[in-house]
CSV table of C-alpha atoms in Angstrom, one decimal:
chain,number,residue,atom,x,y,z
A,1,ARG,CA,176.0,88.2,81.8
A,2,ARG,CA,177.0,90.7,84.6
A,3,HIS,CA,175.9,93.8,82.9
A,4,ASN,CA,171.9,91.9,82.2
A,5,VAL,CA,171.9,91.2,85.9
A,6,VAL,CA,172.6,94.7,86.6
A,7,CYS,CA,170.2,95.6,84.6
A,8,GLY,CA,167.9,93.7,86.5
A,9,ILE,CA,168.6,95.2,89.4
A,10,MET,CA,168.4,98.5,87.9
A,11,SER,CA,165.0,97.5,86.6
A,12,THR,CA,163.3,96.4,89.9
A,13,CYS,CA,165.3,99.2,91.6
A,14,MET,CA,163.2,101.8,88.9
A,15,ARG,CA,159.9,99.8,90.3
A,16,SER,CA,160.4,100.5,93.8
A,17,LEU,CA,161.8,104.0,92.6
A,18,VAL,CA,158.1,104.9,91.4
A,19,ARG,CA,156.3,103.1,94.3
A,20,CYS,CA,158.9,106.0,96.9
A,21,ILE,CA,157.4,108.6,94.8
A,22,ALA,CA,153.4,107.6,95.0
A,23,CYS,CA,154.8,107.2,98.9
A,24,LEU,CA,156.0,110.5,99.3
A,25,VAL,CA,153.4,112.2,97.9
A,26,LEU,CA,150.9,110.5,100.7
A,27,TRP,CA,153.6,111.2,103.1
A,28,SER,CA,153.7,114.8,102.0
A,29,VAL,CA,150.0,115.5,101.5
A,30,PHE,CA,148.5,114.1,104.5
A,31,PRO,CA,150.0,115.7,107.2
A,32,ILE,CA,149.0,119.0,105.2
A,33,PHE,CA,145.8,118.8,106.6
A,34,SER,CA,146.1,116.9,109.9
A,35,ASP,CA,148.6,119.3,111.6
A,36,ARG,CA,146.1,122.7,110.5
A,37,ALA,CA,146.3,123.7,113.9
A,38,GLY,CA,148.1,126.9,114.1
A,39,ALA,CA,149.5,126.1,110.1
A,40,GLU,CA,148.3,128.5,107.0
A,41,VAL,CA,148.5,127.5,103.8
A,42,LYS,CA,149.2,130.3,100.8
A,43,TYR,CA,148.7,130.2,97.1
A,44,PHE,CA,150.2,132.4,94.8
A,45,PRO,CA,149.7,131.2,91.2
A,46,ILE,CA,152.4,132.7,88.6
A,47,PRO,CA,153.0,132.1,85.3
A,48,ALA,CA,155.8,130.0,84.4
A,49,VAL,CA,157.7,131.4,80.8
A,50,SER,CA,161.3,130.5,80.2
A,51,SER,CA,163.8,130.4,77.5
A,52,SER,CA,166.6,127.6,77.1
A,53,LYS,CA,169.7,127.2,74.6
A,54,ASN,CA,168.7,123.8,74.9
A,55,ASP,CA,165.9,122.9,76.2
A,56,GLY,CA,163.1,125.6,73.9
A,57,ASN,CA,160.9,127.7,75.2
A,58,ASP,CA,158.0,127.2,77.8
A,59,ILE,CA,154.8,128.9,78.6
A,60,GLY,CA,152.7,127.3,81.3
A,61,MET,CA,151.4,128.5,85.1
A,62,ILE,CA,152.7,126.9,87.9
A,63,VAL,CA,150.7,127.3,91.7
A,64,PRO,CA,153.1,127.2,94.7
A,65,ALA,CA,151.2,126.3,98.0
A,66,LEU,CA,153.7,127.2,100.9
A,67,ILE,CA,152.7,126.1,104.2
A,68,THR,CA,154.3,126.9,107.8
A,69,GLY,CA,154.3,125.8,110.9
A,70,PRO,CA,152.7,128.1,113.7
A,71,ASP,CA,156.4,129.7,114.3
A,72,GLY,CA,156.3,131.1,110.7
A,73,ASP,CA,158.9,129.0,109.7
A,74,LEU,CA,158.2,127.4,106.0
A,75,LYS,CA,157.3,123.5,106.5
A,76,TYR,CA,156.3,122.7,103.4
A,77,LEU,CA,156.2,123.7,99.7
A,78,VAL,CA,154.1,122.1,96.7
A,79,ALA,CA,154.6,123.2,93.6
A,80,PRO,CA,152.2,121.7,90.7
A,81,MET,CA,153.0,122.9,87.0
A,82,VAL,CA,151.9,122.8,83.4
A,83,VAL,CA,153.7,124.5,80.9
A,84,TYR,CA,154.1,124.2,77.3
A,85,ASN,CA,157.4,123.3,75.8
A,86,SER,CA,158.6,124.3,72.2
A,87,ILE,CA,160.4,120.7,71.2
A,88,VAL,CA,158.7,118.2,73.4
A,89,GLY,CA,155.2,119.0,74.1
A,90,THR,CA,152.6,119.7,77.3
A,91,ARG,CA,154.9,118.3,80.4
A,92,GLY,CA,153.1,118.7,84.1
A,93,THR,CA,154.9,118.0,86.8
A,94,ILE,CA,154.3,118.1,90.7
A,95,ASN,CA,157.3,119.4,93.3
A,96,LEU,CA,157.4,118.2,96.8
A,97,PHE,CA,159.6,119.8,99.3
A,98,HIS,CA,159.6,118.7,103.0
A,99,TYR,CA,161.8,121.2,105.3
A,100,GLU,CA,162.1,120.3,109.3
A,101,PRO,CA,165.1,122.0,111.6
A,102,GLY,CA,168.3,120.9,111.4
A,103,GLY,CA,168.8,121.5,107.4
A,104,LYS,CA,166.8,118.2,107.0
A,105,GLU,CA,164.6,117.9,103.1
A,106,LEU,CA,163.0,115.8,101.8
A,107,ARG,CA,162.3,116.3,98.1
A,108,GLY,CA,160.1,114.6,95.8
A,109,ILE,CA,159.6,115.6,91.9
A,110,ALA,CA,157.0,113.2,89.6
A,111,SER,CA,157.3,115.2,85.5
A,112,TRP,CA,155.7,113.3,82.5
A,113,THR,CA,155.7,115.5,79.3
A,114,GLU,CA,154.0,114.5,75.4
A,115,ARG,CA,157.0,113.3,73.8
A,116,ILE,CA,159.8,111.2,75.2
A,117,GLU,CA,160.8,112.9,78.5
A,118,ARG,CA,160.0,111.8,81.9
A,119,LYS,CA,162.0,112.4,85.3
A,120,PHE,CA,161.0,110.8,89.0
A,121,LEU,CA,163.4,112.0,91.4
A,122,VAL,CA,163.0,111.2,95.9
A,123,SER,CA,166.3,112.4,98.2
A,124,TYR,CA,166.7,112.5,101.2
A,125,VAL,CA,169.3,114.8,103.2
A,126,ASP,CA,170.2,115.5,106.9
A,127,PRO,CA,173.0,117.2,107.5
A,128,GLY,CA,173.0,116.8,111.3
A,129,PHE,CA,172.1,112.9,111.8
A,130,SER,CA,172.3,111.6,115.2
A,131,ASN,CA,172.5,115.1,117.5
A,132,GLY,CA,174.7,116.5,114.9
A,133,ARG,CA,177.6,113.4,114.7
A,134,TYR,CA,177.2,112.9,111.2
A,135,SER,CA,175.6,113.6,108.5
A,136,ILE,CA,173.2,111.2,105.7
A,137,GLY,CA,172.2,111.5,102.2
A,138,LEU,CA,170.0,109.5,99.9
A,139,SER,CA,168.5,109.8,96.2
A,140,ALA,CA,167.0,107.5,93.6
A,141,MET,CA,166.3,109.3,90.3
A,142,HIS,CA,165.0,108.0,86.8
A,143,PHE,CA,165.0,110.8,83.5
A,144,LYS,CA,164.5,110.9,79.7
A,145,ASN,CA,166.1,114.0,78.4
A,146,ALA,CA,164.7,114.6,74.5
A,147,THR,CA,167.1,117.6,74.2
A,148,VAL,CA,170.9,116.6,75.3
A,149,ARG,CA,173.3,118.2,73.1
A,150,PHE,CA,176.5,116.4,72.5
A,151,PHE,CA,179.5,118.9,70.1
A,152,GLY,CA,182.4,116.3,70.8
A,153,LEU,CA,185.0,115.9,72.8
A,154,GLY,CA,187.8,119.0,73.6
A,155,PRO,CA,187.9,122.8,74.2
A,156,THR,CA,187.8,123.8,70.2
A,157,THR,CA,184.3,121.9,69.7
A,158,VAL,CA,183.0,124.2,67.2
A,159,GLU,CA,178.6,125.0,66.9
A,160,GLY,CA,178.1,123.5,63.3
A,161,GLN,CA,179.2,119.9,65.5
A,162,GLN,CA,176.1,120.1,67.6
A,163,THR,CA,174.3,117.0,67.7
A,164,ASN,CA,171.3,115.9,69.9
A,165,TYR,CA,170.2,112.3,71.5
A,166,THR,CA,167.8,111.7,74.2
A,167,ALA,CA,169.7,110.1,77.8
A,168,SER,CA,167.5,107.5,79.0
A,169,GLU,CA,169.2,106.5,82.8
A,170,THR,CA,168.6,106.2,86.3
A,171,ARG,CA,170.5,107.0,89.3
A,172,LEU,CA,171.3,105.8,92.7
A,173,ASN,CA,173.3,107.4,95.2
A,174,TRP,CA,174.5,107.6,99.4
A,175,LYS,CA,176.2,109.1,101.1
A,176,PHE,CA,177.2,109.4,105.0
A,177,GLY,CA,179.1,112.0,106.5
A,178,VAL,CA,181.6,111.5,109.9
A,179,HIS,CA,181.9,115.2,111.9
A,180,ALA,CA,185.7,115.4,113.1
A,181,ASN,CA,184.2,118.5,113.9
A,182,GLU,CA,181.8,121.7,114.1
A,183,VAL,CA,183.1,122.3,110.0
A,184,THR,CA,185.2,119.5,109.2
A,185,GLN,CA,183.2,116.5,107.7
A,186,ILE,CA,184.8,112.9,106.0
A,187,ALA,CA,182.3,111.4,103.8
A,188,ILE,CA,182.3,108.1,102.1
A,189,SER,CA,179.5,107.7,99.1
A,190,GLN,CA,178.8,105.0,96.1
A,191,ARG,CA,176.6,105.4,93.4
A,192,LEU,CA,175.4,103.1,90.5
A,193,ARG,CA,174.5,104.7,87.4
A,194,HIS,CA,172.9,103.0,84.5
A,195,MET,CA,173.3,104.4,80.9
A,196,GLN,CA,171.0,103.5,77.9
A,197,PRO,CA,172.2,103.2,74.5
A,198,ILE,CA,171.9,107.2,73.5
A,199,GLN,CA,168.5,106.9,71.5
A,200,GLN,CA,167.1,109.3,69.1
A,201,GLY,CA,166.6,112.9,70.0
A,202,ALA,CA,163.2,115.0,69.7
A,203,THR,CA,164.8,118.7,68.1
A,204,ASP,CA,166.1,118.0,63.8
A,205,LEU,CA,169.8,118.2,64.7
A,206,PRO,CA,171.8,115.3,63.3
A,207,PHE,CA,171.6,111.8,65.7
A,208,SER,CA,175.1,112.1,68.3
A,209,GLY,CA,175.0,108.6,67.6
A,210,ASP,CA,175.2,109.2,63.8
A,211,LEU,CA,178.5,112.1,63.7
A,212,PHE,CA,180.1,110.5,67.4
A,213,PRO,CA,179.4,106.5,66.2
A,214,ASP,CA,182.8,106.3,68.1
A,215,ALA,CA,182.5,108.4,71.5
A,216,PRO,CA,182.9,106.5,74.3
A,217,GLY,CA,179.5,105.1,75.8
A,218,VAL,CA,177.7,105.4,72.2
A,219,GLN,CA,176.2,102.2,73.5
A,220,GLY,CA,175.6,102.4,77.2
A,221,ALA,CA,176.8,102.1,80.0
A,222,THR,CA,176.5,100.9,83.7
A,223,ILE,CA,179.0,102.4,86.4
A,224,LEU,CA,179.2,101.8,89.8
A,225,GLY,CA,181.6,104.6,91.8
A,226,GLN,CA,182.9,104.9,95.1
A,227,ARG,CA,183.7,108.0,96.8
A,228,ILE,CA,185.9,109.5,99.8
A,229,SER,CA,185.5,113.2,100.0
A,230,PHE,CA,186.7,116.1,102.7
A,231,HIS,CA,184.4,119.0,103.4
A,232,TYR,CA,185.4,122.3,105.2
A,233,ASP,CA,182.6,124.5,106.0
A,234,THR,CA,182.6,128.1,107.6
A,235,ARG,CA,179.6,129.2,105.3
A,236,ASN,CA,176.1,130.4,107.9
A,237,ASN,CA,174.0,128.2,106.3
A,238,LEU,CA,174.1,125.6,103.8
A,239,VAL,CA,171.5,126.4,101.4
A,240,THR,CA,171.0,130.4,101.7
A,241,PRO,CA,174.4,131.5,103.1
A,242,THR,CA,175.6,134.8,103.4
A,243,ASP,CA,179.3,134.5,104.2
A,244,GLY,CA,182.0,131.8,104.7
A,245,THR,CA,184.3,129.1,103.5
A,246,ALA,CA,183.3,126.1,101.8
A,247,ILE,CA,186.4,123.7,100.2
A,248,THR,CA,185.7,120.1,98.7
A,249,ALA,CA,188.3,117.9,97.7
A,250,TYR,CA,187.0,114.1,96.4
A,251,ALA,CA,188.7,110.7,94.9
A,252,GLU,CA,187.0,108.5,93.2
A,253,LEU,CA,187.0,104.8,91.6
A,254,ASN,CA,184.4,103.9,89.0
A,255,TYR,CA,184.2,100.5,87.4
A,256,ASN,CA,182.5,100.3,84.0
A,257,PHE,CA,180.3,96.6,83.6
A,258,LYS,CA,179.5,97.3,79.7
A,259,PRO,CA,180.8,94.5,78.1
A,260,GLY,CA,184.3,95.8,76.5
A,261,ALA,CA,184.6,98.4,77.7
A,262,GLU,CA,187.9,99.5,80.2
A,263,PRO,CA,185.8,99.1,82.9
A,264,LEU,CA,188.1,101.7,85.7
A,265,TYR,CA,189.0,104.5,85.9
A,266,SER,CA,189.3,107.3,88.3
A,267,ARG,CA,188.1,111.2,89.2
A,268,TYR,CA,189.8,113.7,91.7
A,269,GLY,CA,188.3,117.1,92.4
A,270,LEU,CA,188.4,119.9,94.1
A,271,GLU,CA,186.1,123.2,94.6
A,272,VAL,CA,186.8,126.4,96.8
A,273,LYS,CA,183.8,129.0,97.7
A,274,LYS,CA,184.6,132.2,99.5
A,275,MET,CA,181.6,134.3,100.7
A,276,PHE,CA,182.5,138.0,101.4
A,277,ALA,CA,179.9,140.0,103.1
A,278,SER,CA,179.0,144.2,102.8
A,279,GLU,CA,178.9,145.0,107.3
A,280,SER,CA,175.1,144.9,106.1
A,281,LYS,CA,175.5,141.9,104.5
A,282,ARG,CA,173.1,144.0,101.6
A,283,ALA,CA,175.9,142.5,99.3
A,284,ILE,CA,178.0,139.4,99.1
A,285,LEU,CA,180.6,138.5,96.8
A,286,VAL,CA,181.1,135.0,96.0
A,287,ILE,CA,184.1,133.4,94.4
A,288,ARG,CA,184.2,130.1,93.6
A,289,GLY,CA,187.2,128.3,91.8
A,290,GLU,CA,187.6,124.5,90.3
A,291,LEU,CA,190.1,121.8,89.0
A,292,GLN,CA,188.5,118.3,88.1
A,293,ALA,CA,190.3,115.2,86.9
A,294,THR,CA,189.6,111.7,85.3
A,295,LEU,CA,192.1,109.1,84.4
A,296,GLY,CA,191.8,106.0,82.9
A,297,THR,CA,190.6,105.1,79.2
A,298,ASP,CA,187.1,104.7,77.1
A,299,VAL,CA,185.2,106.9,80.0
A,300,PRO,CA,181.7,107.8,78.7
A,301,PHE,CA,181.8,111.0,77.6
A,302,TYR,CA,178.6,111.8,80.1
A,303,GLU,CA,181.2,110.6,82.4
A,304,GLN,CA,183.8,113.0,81.7
A,305,SER,CA,184.3,116.9,82.6
A,306,SER,CA,182.0,119.8,81.3
A,307,LEU,CA,181.5,123.1,80.9
A,308,GLY,CA,178.2,125.0,80.2
A,309,GLY,CA,174.8,124.8,81.8
A,310,GLN,CA,173.0,126.8,84.9
A,311,ASN,CA,176.2,126.0,87.2
A,312,ASN,CA,179.6,127.2,85.5
A,313,LEU,CA,179.8,128.5,82.2
A,314,ARG,CA,176.5,129.8,81.5
A,315,GLY,CA,176.2,131.6,78.8
A,316,PHE,CA,176.8,127.8,77.0
A,317,GLY,CA,174.2,125.2,77.0
A,318,VAL,CA,174.9,122.4,79.4
A,319,ASP,CA,177.4,120.1,78.5
A,320,ARG,CA,178.4,122.3,75.8
A,321,TYR,CA,182.4,121.7,76.2
A,322,ILE,CA,184.3,118.2,77.8
A,323,ASP,CA,187.0,116.7,78.3
A,324,LYS,CA,188.8,114.5,80.8
A,325,GLN,CA,190.1,117.6,82.8
A,326,LEU,CA,188.3,120.7,83.8
A,327,ILE,CA,190.0,124.4,85.4
A,328,SER,CA,186.6,127.1,85.9
A,329,PHE,CA,186.7,130.1,88.0
A,330,SER,CA,183.1,132.3,88.4
A,331,VAL,CA,183.3,135.5,90.3
A,332,GLU,CA,179.5,136.5,91.4
A,333,GLU,CA,178.1,140.0,93.5
A,334,ARG,CA,174.5,139.3,95.2
A,335,ILE,CA,172.9,142.4,95.8
A,336,HIS,CA,170.3,142.9,97.9
A,337,ILE,CA,167.2,144.8,96.7
A,338,LEU,CA,164.4,144.4,98.3
A,339,ARG,CA,162.4,142.3,101.1
A,340,THR,CA,158.7,142.2,101.6
A,341,ARG,CA,156.5,139.4,102.8
A,342,LEU,CA,155.2,136.7,100.2
A,343,ALA,CA,151.9,134.2,100.6
A,344,GLY,CA,153.2,135.1,104.4
A,345,VAL,CA,156.7,134.4,104.8
A,346,MET,CA,159.1,137.5,104.5
A,347,ALA,CA,161.2,136.6,100.7
A,348,ASP,CA,164.3,138.2,99.9
A,349,PHE,CA,165.5,139.3,96.5
A,350,GLU,CA,168.9,139.8,94.2
A,351,ILE,CA,170.7,141.4,91.5
A,352,ALA,CA,173.8,139.4,90.9
A,353,PRO,CA,175.6,140.0,88.2
A,354,PHE,CA,178.6,138.1,87.7
A,355,ILE,CA,181.4,136.2,85.2
A,356,ASP,CA,182.7,132.6,84.6
A,357,THR,CA,185.2,131.5,83.0
A,358,GLY,CA,186.6,127.9,81.9
A,359,GLN,CA,188.5,125.7,79.9
A,360,VAL,CA,188.0,121.5,79.4
A,361,PHE,CA,191.7,119.9,78.3
A,362,ASN,CA,193.0,116.6,77.4
A,363,SER,CA,195.7,116.6,79.5
A,364,PHE,CA,197.6,119.5,81.8
A,365,LYS,CA,200.5,120.0,79.5
A,366,ASN,CA,197.4,121.0,77.0
A,367,VAL,CA,195.9,123.5,78.6
A,368,SER,CA,196.1,126.9,76.3
A,369,PHE,CA,195.2,130.8,77.8
A,370,LYS,CA,193.4,130.8,74.1
A,371,ASP,CA,191.0,128.0,74.8
A,372,TYR,CA,189.4,129.5,77.9
A,373,ARG,CA,186.1,130.7,77.4
A,374,ILE,CA,184.8,133.9,79.2
A,375,THR,CA,180.7,134.3,79.4
A,376,PRO,CA,179.0,137.5,81.3
A,377,GLY,CA,175.5,137.5,83.0
A,378,ILE,CA,173.4,138.8,85.6
A,379,GLY,CA,171.0,136.6,87.5
A,380,PHE,CA,167.9,137.5,89.7
A,381,ARG,CA,167.1,135.5,93.0
A,382,GLY,CA,164.0,134.8,95.4
A,383,ILE,CA,164.7,133.6,98.9
A,384,ILE,CA,162.6,132.3,101.8
A,385,ARG,CA,165.4,131.7,103.9
A,386,PRO,CA,167.0,129.6,105.3
A,387,ASN,CA,165.5,127.0,102.9
A,388,VAL,CA,164.6,127.9,100.1
A,389,VAL,CA,166.2,129.9,96.6
A,390,GLY,CA,164.9,130.5,93.3
A,391,ARG,CA,166.6,132.3,91.0
A,392,ILE,CA,167.1,133.3,87.0
A,393,ASP,CA,170.5,133.6,85.2
A,394,TYR,CA,171.1,134.9,81.7
A,395,GLY,CA,174.5,134.4,80.4
A,396,PHE,CA,176.1,135.8,77.2
A,397,SER,CA,178.6,134.4,74.9
A,398,LYS,CA,179.6,134.2,71.7
A,399,GLU,CA,177.1,131.7,70.8
A,400,GLY,CA,174.7,133.6,72.0
A,401,GLY,CA,172.8,134.1,75.0
A,402,ALA,CA,171.1,131.3,77.9
A,403,ILE,CA,168.4,131.5,80.0
A,404,PHE,CA,168.5,129.3,83.4
A,405,ALA,CA,166.3,128.3,86.4
A,406,GLY,CA,166.9,126.8,89.0
A,407,LEU,CA,166.3,126.1,93.0
A,408,ASP,CA,169.6,126.5,94.4
A,409,PHE,CA,172.4,128.9,94.1
A,410,PRO,CA,174.5,128.3,91.0
A,411,TYR,CA,177.9,127.8,93.7
């Protein structure tokens, strides 16, 4: 009964989320036309071509519109996109971003694909709420991803065990932080994640539910998590930093409402990032180390630590390796190559050779150097400071290459 009640709440939240997306579209578009005095709108159609290890090949067009204020700062970014994907067919997407001074950002994404896939997201962050005393963040998302891969659990899974499933889930999150001083923050947050039982995927690979029927979480989960986190951050910008140190540590307690599941488990994490800038800041060395631990039994496999994807082990597909614990280390050199005016705003371009390494494991006593995976690669970045980053990263591994695109730095 408890699980059914929670599912009903999630359905209501989903309907509210769709309404929020519609309101966000109207809210973001109408001010563009009502505030045209002194504002400038620039369009620059660009081809959208990508290839992902899990998601297949994309070809299409994206037409970003950059709306700047009288002072030349970017206020809005509206980016409609239509692409054809080799696995799930034609996809239409609208991306909306609204920027305000102090790092405030309102984001909305709505995407609909010919086969199976859907995505709706709305989020808001204000790192300097109430004259800088607090930090707040809210987000809601619903999506169906039909190309998710699962190889089983552990650091030694092989490529021949690759399976596919469709993940259909809804996520709600909020976060409230208190600034102890200019560089230190203590925050509490809560998340609700509703994952439906995994469904048949869109590829010709075996169905994950057939090959791994006993994997925890195959029959779905509804998870409520509470987290307390510590943040120490001396970077000169949260989105496009060039110098400083960031340290994050957290502890999280989770409850799974799924009947028959062992309900309680906890997660802990530590991440350290350090940037070393040259005197001219035309070259920036970035080092990142991360440690994660999950304690509990019957933890859904998609709630455990993972390596692979656009933020770590970039030579592998998303979630290539999954287990309860994780160690990872990355080094990236961001090299400035060009500054030019693009659609009325100044844009910087960088190349970024990198190397990622790490491993997952079930227990710290099982850590073994032979299980570490290493992926070198190179990235290409376009930056409109202080709010916008676009990137394409190519990583290489023993299973081939992987290409990832995103609207942020990997770390």
